[in-house]
Coordinates of C-alpha atoms and ligand atoms in Angstrom, one line a residue:
M1 CA 8.9 50.9 -5.1
A2 CA 7.9 47.1 -3.1
R3 CA 10.1 46.1 -0.6
G4 CA 11.4 42.9 -0.3
A5 CA 9.8 43.1 -4.0
A6 CA 13.1 42.3 -5.5
Q7 CA 16.3 41.7 -4.4
A8 CA 18.8 44.3 -5.2
T9 CA 21.4 42.3 -6.9
T10 CA 24.4 43.9 -8.2
P11 CA 27.3 42.2 -10.1
A12 CA 30.0 42.4 -7.7
R13 CA 27.6 40.2 -5.2
T14 CA 26.2 37.7 -8.4
G15 CA 29.4 37.5 -8.9
I16 CA 30.4 36.4 -6.0
D17 CA 27.8 33.9 -5.5
M18 CA 27.6 32.5 -8.8
N19 CA 31.1 32.0 -10.2
R20 CA 31.4 29.2 -12.2
T21 CA 33.7 26.2 -13.4
I22 CA 35.9 27.9 -16.3
D23 CA 36.2 25.4 -18.3
I24 CA 33.0 23.6 -18.8
G25 CA 32.6 25.6 -22.2
R26 CA 35.6 23.7 -24.1
R27 CA 35.8 20.3 -22.2
R28 CA 32.8 20.0 -23.2
L29 CA 33.6 21.4 -26.9
M30 CA 35.7 18.4 -27.0
G31 CA 32.7 16.5 -28.5
A32 CA 32.7 15.3 -32.0
A33 CA 29.8 17.3 -33.3
G34 CA 31.5 20.3 -31.2
A35 CA 34.2 20.5 -33.3
A36 CA 32.8 19.8 -37.1
G37 CA 32.3 22.9 -38.0
L38 CA 36.2 23.3 -37.8
V39 CA 36.4 19.9 -40.8
T40 CA 36.2 22.0 -43.2
L41 CA 39.1 23.8 -42.1
F42 CA 41.3 21.4 -42.0
G43 CA 40.1 18.7 -44.6
R44 CA 38.6 15.8 -43.5
G45 CA 41.8 13.6 -42.8
N46 CA 43.1 16.1 -40.4
A47 CA 39.5 15.6 -37.6
L48 CA 41.7 14.9 -34.9
A49 CA 44.0 17.9 -35.5
A50 CA 40.7 20.4 -35.9
E51 CA 38.9 19.1 -32.5
A52 CA 42.1 20.0 -30.7
H53 CA 41.9 23.8 -32.5
A54 CA 38.6 23.9 -31.2
A55 CA 38.7 22.8 -28.0
M56 CA 41.2 25.8 -27.4
P57 CA 40.0 29.6 -27.9
P58 CA 41.8 31.8 -30.1
T59 CA 43.7 33.4 -28.0
E60 CA 45.9 35.0 -30.4
A61 CA 45.6 36.9 -34.1
T62 CA 45.9 34.4 -36.4
P63 CA 49.5 35.4 -38.4
G64 CA 48.0 35.9 -42.1
F65 CA 44.8 37.3 -41.6
R66 CA 45.4 40.7 -42.0
P67 CA 42.6 43.6 -40.4
D68 CA 40.9 45.6 -42.2
I69 CA 39.8 47.4 -38.3
E70 CA 41.2 46.3 -35.0
M71 CA 40.0 46.6 -32.0
D72 CA 40.0 45.7 -29.0
L73 CA 36.7 45.2 -26.6
D74 CA 36.9 44.6 -22.4
A75 CA 33.6 43.8 -20.8
V76 CA 34.6 45.7 -17.1
A77 CA 33.1 46.5 -13.7
G78 CA 32.4 50.4 -13.8
E79 CA 30.0 52.9 -12.8
I80 CA 28.0 55.6 -14.9
N81 CA 25.3 58.2 -14.3
V82 CA 21.9 57.5 -14.4
L83 CA 20.2 58.8 -11.6
P84 CA 21.3 62.4 -10.0
G85 CA 22.7 61.1 -6.9
N86 CA 25.0 58.2 -6.9
A87 CA 26.9 56.3 -9.7
T88 CA 25.1 52.9 -10.5
R89 CA 27.3 50.1 -10.5
V90 CA 27.4 48.4 -14.1
W91 CA 29.1 45.7 -16.0
R92 CA 30.3 47.6 -19.3
F93 CA 32.4 47.2 -22.5
T94 CA 35.3 49.5 -22.3
G95 CA 37.9 49.7 -25.8
R96 CA 39.8 51.4 -28.1
V97 CA 40.6 50.3 -32.2
T98 CA 43.7 49.6 -32.8
Q99 CA 44.3 49.6 -36.0
G100 CA 42.2 51.3 -39.4
D101 CA 39.8 53.4 -39.1
P102 CA 39.4 55.3 -35.6
H103 CA 35.6 55.8 -35.4
A104 CA 34.7 52.0 -35.9
L105 CA 34.5 51.8 -32.3
S106 CA 32.4 54.3 -29.4
F107 CA 30.6 55.2 -27.6
L108 CA 26.5 56.5 -27.4
D109 CA 25.5 59.5 -26.3
G110 CA 23.7 59.9 -22.5
S111 CA 25.9 57.5 -20.3
R112 CA 28.3 56.5 -23.1
H113 CA 28.7 53.2 -21.5
I114 CA 27.0 51.8 -25.1
P115 CA 29.6 50.6 -27.7
V116 CA 28.9 51.1 -31.5
I117 CA 30.8 49.7 -33.6
R118 CA 30.9 50.3 -38.0
A119 CA 32.2 48.0 -40.3
R120 CA 31.2 47.9 -44.1
Q121 CA 30.2 45.1 -45.8
G122 CA 33.7 43.1 -46.9
Q123 CA 36.0 44.4 -43.9
K124 CA 37.6 41.9 -41.7
L125 CA 37.6 42.5 -38.1
R126 CA 40.3 41.3 -35.5
I127 CA 38.1 41.7 -31.8
N128 CA 40.7 41.3 -29.0
F129 CA 37.8 40.7 -26.5
T130 CA 39.4 40.6 -22.6
N131 CA 36.6 39.3 -19.9
Q132 CA 37.5 41.2 -17.3
L133 CA 34.3 40.3 -15.2
P134 CA 34.3 37.7 -11.4
E135 CA 32.8 35.0 -13.9
D136 CA 32.7 33.8 -17.6
S137 CA 32.0 35.4 -20.6
I138 CA 32.0 35.5 -24.4
V139 CA 30.6 37.7 -26.9
H140 CA 27.5 37.1 -29.8
W141 CA 27.4 38.8 -32.6
H142 CA 23.8 39.1 -33.1
G143 CA 23.2 39.5 -36.3
L144 CA 26.0 38.8 -38.5
H145 CA 26.8 35.6 -40.2
I146 CA 29.3 34.3 -39.5
V147 CA 32.1 31.0 -38.7
Q148 CA 30.5 28.9 -35.5
R149 CA 33.9 29.5 -33.5
M150 CA 33.4 33.7 -34.1
D151 CA 29.6 33.5 -33.1
G152 CA 29.9 33.6 -29.2
H153 CA 28.2 30.0 -28.7
P154 CA 27.9 29.3 -24.8
M155 CA 30.0 26.0 -25.2
Y156 CA 33.3 29.1 -25.8
A157 CA 32.3 31.4 -22.5
V158 CA 36.0 32.4 -21.3
G159 CA 36.7 32.9 -17.6
S160 CA 38.0 35.5 -15.3
G161 CA 40.8 37.0 -16.9
R162 CA 41.0 35.5 -20.3
K163 CA 41.0 36.8 -23.7
Y164 CA 39.1 35.6 -27.0
V165 CA 40.3 37.0 -30.5
Y166 CA 37.7 37.3 -32.9
E167 CA 38.5 37.4 -35.9
F168 CA 35.8 37.1 -39.3
V169 CA 34.8 39.0 -41.9
V170 CA 31.6 41.6 -42.8
D171 CA 29.4 39.6 -44.6
N172 CA 26.0 40.9 -44.3
R173 CA 24.3 43.9 -46.3
A174 CA 24.2 46.9 -44.6
G175 CA 21.9 46.2 -41.6
T176 CA 21.1 47.0 -37.5
H177 CA 23.3 44.4 -35.9
W178 CA 24.5 43.9 -31.8
F179 CA 26.4 41.7 -29.6
H180 CA 25.9 41.5 -26.1
P181 CA 27.4 38.3 -24.0
H182 CA 26.2 34.8 -24.2
P183 CA 27.2 32.7 -21.2
H184 CA 25.2 29.9 -20.4
E185 CA 22.5 30.6 -17.5
R186 CA 24.2 34.4 -17.6
T187 CA 23.2 36.4 -20.4
G188 CA 20.2 38.0 -19.0
L189 CA 22.3 38.7 -15.5
Q190 CA 25.5 40.3 -17.7
V191 CA 23.4 42.0 -20.2
Y192 CA 20.9 43.9 -17.6
F193 CA 24.2 45.1 -16.2
G194 CA 25.0 46.8 -18.6
L195 CA 26.4 44.5 -21.5
A196 CA 25.3 45.0 -24.5
G197 CA 26.2 47.5 -27.7
L198 CA 25.5 48.1 -31.4
F199 CA 27.1 46.5 -34.1
L200 CA 26.2 48.5 -37.5
V201 CA 27.4 47.3 -40.8
S202 CA 27.1 49.6 -44.1
D203 CA 27.7 49.2 -48.2
D204 CA 27.2 50.5 -51.1
E205 CA 23.2 50.0 -51.7
E206 CA 22.6 51.6 -48.6
D207 CA 24.9 54.4 -49.2
A208 CA 23.1 54.8 -53.0
A209 CA 19.9 55.5 -51.0
R210 CA 21.3 58.9 -49.9
L211 CA 19.8 58.1 -46.2
P212 CA 20.6 60.6 -43.4
R213 CA 23.9 59.7 -42.2
D214 CA 26.2 60.6 -39.3
E215 CA 24.9 63.3 -36.7
L216 CA 21.5 62.2 -38.7
D217 CA 21.5 58.6 -38.0
L218 CA 20.8 58.3 -34.5
P219 CA 20.7 54.7 -32.9
L220 CA 18.6 55.0 -29.8
V221 CA 18.6 51.8 -27.7
I222 CA 16.1 51.3 -25.9
Q223 CA 16.3 48.8 -21.5
D224 CA 14.4 49.1 -19.1
R225 CA 16.2 48.6 -15.3
R226 CA 15.0 48.9 -12.5
F227 CA 16.7 50.8 -9.4
N228 CA 16.6 51.1 -5.5
A229 CA 17.0 53.8 -3.8
A230 CA 20.6 54.1 -3.9
N231 CA 20.6 54.0 -7.6
Q232 CA 21.7 50.5 -7.8
L233 CA 20.3 48.3 -10.4
V234 CA 18.1 45.2 -9.4
Y235 CA 17.4 42.2 -11.0
L236 CA 16.1 39.5 -10.1
A237 CA 14.2 38.4 -7.2
P238 CA 14.6 35.0 -5.7
G239 CA 12.6 32.0 -7.3
M240 CA 11.0 31.3 -10.3
M241 CA 8.3 33.1 -11.0
Q242 CA 9.9 37.0 -12.6
R243 CA 12.5 34.0 -14.3
M244 CA 9.1 32.8 -15.6
M245 CA 7.7 35.9 -16.6
G246 CA 10.7 37.4 -17.5
F247 CA 12.1 40.7 -15.9
Q248 CA 10.7 44.0 -16.2
G249 CA 11.9 47.6 -15.4
D250 CA 10.0 50.4 -14.0
R251 CA 12.3 52.5 -16.1
V252 CA 13.0 53.0 -19.6
L253 CA 15.9 53.9 -20.5
V254 CA 16.9 55.5 -24.2
N255 CA 21.0 55.2 -24.7
G256 CA 21.5 54.7 -21.3
A257 CA 19.9 57.5 -20.4
A258 CA 16.3 57.7 -17.8
D259 CA 15.4 61.2 -20.2
Y260 CA 16.9 61.3 -23.1
T261 CA 16.5 65.0 -25.3
R262 CA 17.9 65.9 -28.4
A263 CA 17.6 68.6 -30.1
V264 CA 17.6 67.8 -34.0
K265 CA 17.9 70.3 -36.5
R266 CA 15.4 71.1 -39.4
T267 CA 15.7 68.5 -41.9
A268 CA 15.1 64.1 -41.7
Y269 CA 16.5 61.9 -39.6
R270 CA 17.7 58.0 -39.6
L271 CA 16.7 55.9 -36.3
R272 CA 17.5 52.8 -35.7
V273 CA 15.4 51.1 -33.2
L274 CA 16.6 48.0 -30.8
N275 CA 14.7 46.7 -27.7
A276 CA 17.9 46.0 -25.9
S277 CA 15.7 45.0 -22.7
N278 CA 15.6 41.2 -21.0
S279 CA 11.6 40.6 -21.8
T280 CA 9.8 43.6 -22.4
L281 CA 7.9 44.0 -25.7
Y282 CA 7.1 48.0 -27.0
S283 CA 4.7 49.7 -28.4
L284 CA 6.6 53.1 -29.8
R285 CA 4.0 55.8 -32.0
W286 CA 4.8 59.4 -32.5
S287 CA 3.7 62.1 -29.8
N288 CA 2.1 63.8 -32.4
G289 CA 0.3 61.2 -33.8
R290 CA 1.6 61.2 -37.4
P291 CA 2.3 57.2 -38.1
L292 CA 5.8 56.1 -38.5
T293 CA 7.6 55.4 -41.2
L294 CA 9.6 52.0 -41.5
I295 CA 12.8 52.3 -43.7
G296 CA 14.2 48.9 -42.3
T297 CA 14.2 45.6 -40.0
D298 CA 16.9 43.2 -38.4
G299 CA 18.7 42.6 -41.7
G300 CA 18.8 46.3 -42.9
L301 CA 16.9 47.8 -45.5
L302 CA 13.1 47.1 -46.9
E303 CA 12.8 46.9 -50.8
R304 CA 10.6 50.5 -49.7
P305 CA 9.2 52.3 -46.9
M306 CA 5.9 51.0 -45.0
T307 CA 4.1 53.3 -42.6
R308 CA 2.5 52.0 -39.4
A309 CA 0.2 53.9 -37.3
S310 CA 3.0 52.7 -34.4
L311 CA 5.6 49.6 -34.5
T312 CA 5.7 46.7 -32.1
L313 CA 9.2 45.7 -31.0
G314 CA 9.7 42.1 -29.9
I315 CA 13.3 41.6 -27.2
G316 CA 16.7 41.9 -29.8
E317 CA 14.1 43.4 -32.6
R318 CA 15.0 46.6 -34.6
A319 CA 13.4 49.1 -36.4
D320 CA 15.0 51.5 -38.8
V321 CA 12.9 54.5 -38.7
W322 CA 12.9 57.8 -40.8
V323 CA 11.5 61.1 -40.2
D324 CA 11.3 64.8 -40.8
F325 CA 11.7 67.3 -39.0
A326 CA 11.6 70.3 -41.6
D327 CA 8.0 71.4 -40.6
G328 CA 9.6 72.2 -37.2
Q329 CA 9.2 75.8 -36.1
P330 CA 12.5 76.3 -34.0
G331 CA 12.0 74.7 -30.3
D332 CA 8.3 72.2 -31.0
E333 CA 8.9 68.9 -29.5
T334 CA 8.2 65.3 -30.6
A335 CA 9.0 62.5 -28.7
L336 CA 8.8 58.2 -29.5
V337 CA 6.0 57.7 -27.2
A338 CA 6.1 53.7 -25.2
E339 CA 4.2 51.4 -23.9
S340 CA 5.4 48.6 -22.3
Y341 CA 3.7 45.3 -22.0
S342 CA 5.4 42.5 -20.0
P343 CA 5.4 39.0 -22.9
S344 CA 2.1 37.5 -20.6
L345 CA 0.6 40.5 -22.4
E346 CA -0.6 42.4 -19.6
N347 CA -0.5 46.0 -19.5
I348 CA 2.2 47.0 -17.0
T349 CA 2.5 50.7 -18.2
N350 CA 1.0 51.5 -15.1
L351 CA 5.1 50.2 -13.4
Q352 CA 6.7 53.0 -15.2
T353 CA 7.3 56.2 -13.0
G354 CA 9.7 58.1 -16.2
A355 CA 7.8 60.6 -17.2
A356 CA 4.0 61.7 -17.3
P357 CA 1.8 59.2 -19.2
V358 CA 1.1 60.3 -22.5
A359 CA -2.6 58.2 -23.2
G360 CA -0.9 54.8 -22.1
G361 CA 2.2 55.4 -22.8
R362 CA 5.2 57.3 -22.0
P363 CA 7.6 59.6 -23.6
I364 CA 11.1 58.0 -24.3
A365 CA 12.7 60.6 -26.8
R366 CA 11.9 63.9 -26.7
F367 CA 13.4 65.3 -29.8
R368 CA 13.6 69.2 -30.6
V369 CA 13.3 71.5 -33.1
A370 CA 16.6 73.7 -33.0
S371 CA 16.9 77.2 -34.9
G372 CA 18.3 76.9 -38.3
A373 CA 17.9 77.0 -42.2
T374 CA 15.1 74.4 -43.1
R375 CA 17.1 71.1 -45.5
R376 CA 14.6 69.5 -47.3
S377 CA 15.5 65.6 -48.1
A378 CA 12.9 63.1 -50.0
L379 CA 12.6 60.2 -48.2
P380 CA 13.4 57.4 -51.3
Q381 CA 11.1 54.7 -52.4
R382 CA 13.0 52.5 -53.4
L383 CA 15.4 51.9 -51.0
S384 CA 17.3 48.5 -51.6
S385 CA 16.4 45.1 -53.1
F386 CA 17.2 41.5 -51.7
P387 CA 17.0 38.4 -53.5
P388 CA 14.1 36.6 -52.4
L389 CA 13.4 33.5 -50.7
R390 CA 11.1 31.8 -52.7
I391 CA 8.7 28.7 -50.7
E392 CA 9.8 27.1 -54.1
D393 CA 12.9 26.6 -53.2
A394 CA 12.6 24.8 -49.4
V395 CA 13.0 21.3 -49.1
N396 CA 10.3 20.4 -46.8
R397 CA 8.0 22.9 -48.0
S398 CA 4.7 21.1 -47.1
R399 CA 6.6 19.9 -44.3
P400 CA 7.8 22.7 -42.1
R401 CA 10.2 21.4 -39.5
T402 CA 7.6 22.6 -36.2
V403 CA 9.7 23.6 -33.2
Q404 CA 6.7 23.7 -30.5
L405 CA 7.1 26.3 -28.0
S406 CA 5.7 25.7 -24.3
M407 CA 6.2 26.9 -20.7
Q408 CA 5.0 24.3 -17.8
R409 CA 6.6 24.4 -14.5
G410 CA 9.7 25.9 -14.0
Q411 CA 11.0 25.0 -17.8
A412 CA 10.7 27.0 -20.9
M413 CA 11.3 24.9 -23.3
L414 CA 11.4 24.2 -27.7
N415 CA 10.1 20.4 -28.6
G416 CA 9.7 19.6 -25.6
R417 CA 13.9 19.7 -24.9
A418 CA 15.9 22.5 -22.7
F419 CA 19.3 23.4 -23.4
G420 CA 21.7 20.7 -22.9
R421 CA 24.3 19.8 -23.4
M422 CA 26.5 22.5 -24.9
D423 CA 26.7 20.4 -28.5
E424 CA 24.2 18.3 -28.0
V425 CA 22.1 18.5 -31.2
A426 CA 18.9 16.5 -32.0
D427 CA 18.0 14.1 -35.2
D428 CA 15.2 16.3 -36.1
E429 CA 17.5 19.4 -35.6
K430 CA 20.2 19.1 -38.0
V431 CA 19.8 21.1 -41.7
K432 CA 21.8 20.8 -44.8
L433 CA 24.2 23.4 -46.0
G434 CA 23.0 25.3 -49.1
T435 CA 19.6 24.2 -48.6
T436 CA 16.6 26.6 -47.4
E437 CA 14.3 25.7 -44.9
V438 CA 10.5 26.5 -43.7
W439 CA 10.1 26.2 -40.1
E440 CA 7.6 26.8 -37.7
F441 CA 7.1 28.5 -34.5
A442 CA 4.1 27.2 -32.8
N443 CA 3.1 29.3 -29.7
D444 CA -0.2 27.0 -29.6
A445 CA 0.1 24.3 -26.6
S446 CA -2.3 23.3 -25.5
F447 CA -1.0 23.7 -21.3
G448 CA 0.7 25.6 -19.6
M449 CA 1.7 29.4 -19.8
R450 CA 0.4 31.6 -22.3
M451 CA 3.4 33.6 -23.2
A452 CA 4.2 35.9 -26.5
H453 CA 8.2 34.4 -27.6
P454 CA 10.6 36.9 -29.5
M455 CA 12.2 34.0 -31.4
H456 CA 15.8 33.8 -32.4
V457 CA 17.9 32.1 -35.0
H458 CA 21.4 32.7 -35.0
N459 CA 23.9 32.8 -38.4
L460 CA 20.9 34.0 -40.3
Q461 CA 17.4 36.3 -40.9
F462 CA 15.3 35.1 -43.0
R463 CA 11.3 36.1 -44.0
V464 CA 7.8 35.5 -42.1
L465 CA 6.0 33.1 -44.8
E466 CA 2.5 33.5 -43.1
R467 CA 1.7 34.0 -39.3
S468 CA -1.6 32.3 -38.6
R469 CA -4.0 34.5 -36.1
P470 CA -5.9 32.6 -33.3
A471 CA -9.4 33.0 -33.2
Q472 CA -9.5 35.0 -30.1
P473 CA -6.4 37.5 -29.9
G474 CA -7.1 40.1 -26.3
A475 CA -7.1 43.4 -26.9
V476 CA -3.3 44.1 -26.0
Q477 CA -2.6 41.0 -28.2
Q478 CA -4.5 42.6 -31.5
A479 CA -2.9 46.3 -30.4
L480 CA 0.7 45.0 -30.3
G481 CA -0.6 42.4 -33.6
A482 CA -0.8 45.6 -36.0
G483 CA 2.3 47.1 -35.1
L484 CA 4.6 44.1 -35.9
T485 CA 7.3 44.0 -38.4
D486 CA 7.3 40.5 -40.3
E487 CA 8.9 42.7 -43.5
G488 CA 12.4 42.6 -44.8
L489 CA 14.9 40.1 -43.6
K490 CA 14.6 39.0 -40.0
D491 CA 16.4 36.8 -37.4
V492 CA 13.8 37.3 -34.5
I493 CA 10.3 37.1 -34.8
L494 CA 7.6 37.8 -32.5
V495 CA 4.7 34.8 -31.4
M496 CA 2.1 35.8 -29.7
P497 CA 0.0 33.2 -27.7
G498 CA -2.0 30.3 -30.3
E499 CA 0.0 31.6 -32.7
R500 CA 1.5 29.7 -35.4
V501 CA 4.8 31.4 -37.5
K502 CA 6.4 30.1 -40.8
V503 CA 9.1 31.2 -41.7
L504 CA 12.2 30.7 -44.3
M505 CA 15.9 30.7 -43.9
K506 CA 18.2 29.1 -46.1
F507 CA 21.6 27.9 -44.4
E508 CA 24.7 29.4 -46.1
H509 CA 28.2 29.5 -46.5
Y510 CA 29.2 27.9 -42.6
T511 CA 28.7 24.6 -41.7
G512 CA 28.6 24.2 -38.0
I513 CA 26.2 24.2 -34.8
Y514 CA 24.1 27.8 -34.1
L515 CA 21.5 28.3 -31.5
Y516 CA 18.0 28.9 -31.9
H517 CA 16.0 30.4 -29.1
C518 CA 13.6 32.6 -26.9
H519 CA 15.3 36.4 -26.6
I520 CA 13.6 36.7 -23.6
L521 CA 16.7 36.7 -21.9
E522 CA 15.5 35.1 -18.9
H523 CA 13.8 32.3 -20.9
E524 CA 17.2 31.6 -22.7
D525 CA 18.5 31.3 -19.3
L526 CA 16.1 29.0 -18.5
G527 CA 16.6 26.9 -21.3
M528 CA 14.1 28.2 -23.9
M529 CA 17.7 27.6 -26.3
R530 CA 18.5 24.5 -28.1
N531 CA 21.4 24.2 -31.2
Y532 CA 20.3 23.3 -34.9
L533 CA 23.5 21.4 -37.0
V534 CA 24.6 22.6 -40.4
Q535 CA 25.4 19.8 -42.3
A536 CA 28.0 19.3 -45.2
Ligands
LIG601 CU1 20.9 38.1 -29.1 CU2 21.9 34.3 -29.2 O1 21.4 36.5 -29.2
LIG602 CU1 21.8 36.1 -32.5
LIG603 CU1 10.4 33.1 -24.3

C-alpha cells in the first residue's frame, strides 16, 4: 500500500478530533416542520405538545406498547480478527434479546460482528439503542416503512452515552433490509468502521414459496476495506478527492471475513447479497460461468425468478439469489466472483489483493460441496405477488418530479442543493400523503464529474418505470448496465452517468420528514442528501 496515499484513521482518533455537538439535532427538531409528522399523533389542537414531544429523544419505553420482541443494541468500540496477526479496532454493534424469540438477534459467521435482526411482518419491536461511541450516532432501518421518529434521521442523533428507544411495528412484506448509523456527516465513517447489520423480514407469502431456509438461507454482506501494516482500518485521506470519488478498499470482505469459505450441502441455497460498501459497485458472477438466478431485490421476492449472466450491485442494493449445489460432487468448489468498480466507473479490480484474479474479478465467497446425500428441491416459478404500481395512478404522470444529480467543485448536490438545516424542505420537496408520483433521477448534468450515483429514498419501495440510456456508454458502463436489477420493489437505484431513471412511488401511511440521498456514503456525508416532506 502506497505510503501517504491514505492516512490511518482509527475510530479512537477520529472520535477525539471530530467530536461534535450533541444537541444540534434536537434543537433543530424544534422547527415546526420537524414536528409535522407528530401532529397526527397528538391531534391538531395540540401541536405544541407534539413539538415538545418530538424534541425529546425517546429514552424510555412507552407504557402500553407491548413488544413481541425487545432487544438491546449498543454501538461500541471493540476489536475483531480479520487478518492474521493484530486484531483490528472497529466500532461494532453488540446486543441481546431481552424478550421474545432469542433468535431475533444473531451475528453472522466469520468475524461475528455483523448483527442480523429477524422479524415477522406484523410484529412489534422495541430496540433499546445505546450509543457508546465517543460521538453522536443514530440508527436508520434501511428499507423499512416506518414513522418519522423511528426512521433514524440525523436530526435524532444522540450523544455519547445516550439512549434511543425504537418502538415500531414491522409492516414491510418479507425482504432483506439492513440498518446502519445515519448521523450528519459521519455515516461513512461509522459504517466503515464496522456499524452495519441486516434486518430480515419474513411473512406468510414467503413461507408459502418454500424457499431454502434456516442453514440454507445465507446472508452475504459485501464490504471493501483498506488496512494498514498493523491491520488497522484506513479511511479517508485528507482533502476532498476521496470524498468526491468515494472511498474504496483494496480488500473485499464477505460477512467481515477476508476469505469467506463455506461448506455447503448437496442441495439448494438462498443467498441474500447486500452491498454494504461505502462506495464500491460490484459486478458478481459464478466462477463456473453459470447464470445467476435472481429471486428477489431490495423490497423482497420478485414475482418470478429470472436469470442474469452477471449481477450489478450498487451501494445499499440487495439481491436474493437461488443456487443449487445438488449436482456438485463432494469437494467441488464454486466461487462468487466480484469485479469492483469505483462509481467513477474506472476499473479498479487490479487494486484488490484478496485473491488471485479470475478473468478480471476476484473470488469473494467460496462454496465447497460437502459429502452427504443429495436433496433435490425445485425452484418455485411463482414467488410472490405485489400490487402493481400503475403509472395511471401518478398525480404527475406527465410532469415527473426531476432530481438533477450533480458534482462540482467539492459539492455533491440534488437539484443544485446540498443538505442544509435538519428539517429544511423546499417547496418542490413536499408530497401528499396517499398519492403516487413519478420521480426522475437525472444524471445528465452538462457540467462537473461524471459518476454513477446509487439513489436511495427512505420509507418506501418504488418501481422502476424507465431508464434512458446515454447515446454512447463506455464499455464498463455497458457491462455494468447488463447486470442491473430494476425489477421488483426497489429502494436504491443505480443511475449511471448520462442516464435518467424514472421511478414510481406511493407515499403511504405516514406523514413527516424523510430523506432521499445518494448512497455513496462519502457523497451522503458531503450533503448529496435532502429531506422530502409527506403532508397530510
Ligand atoms: Cu441506507 Cu439513508 O440510508
Ligand atoms: Cu434508508
Ligand atoms: Cu453520489
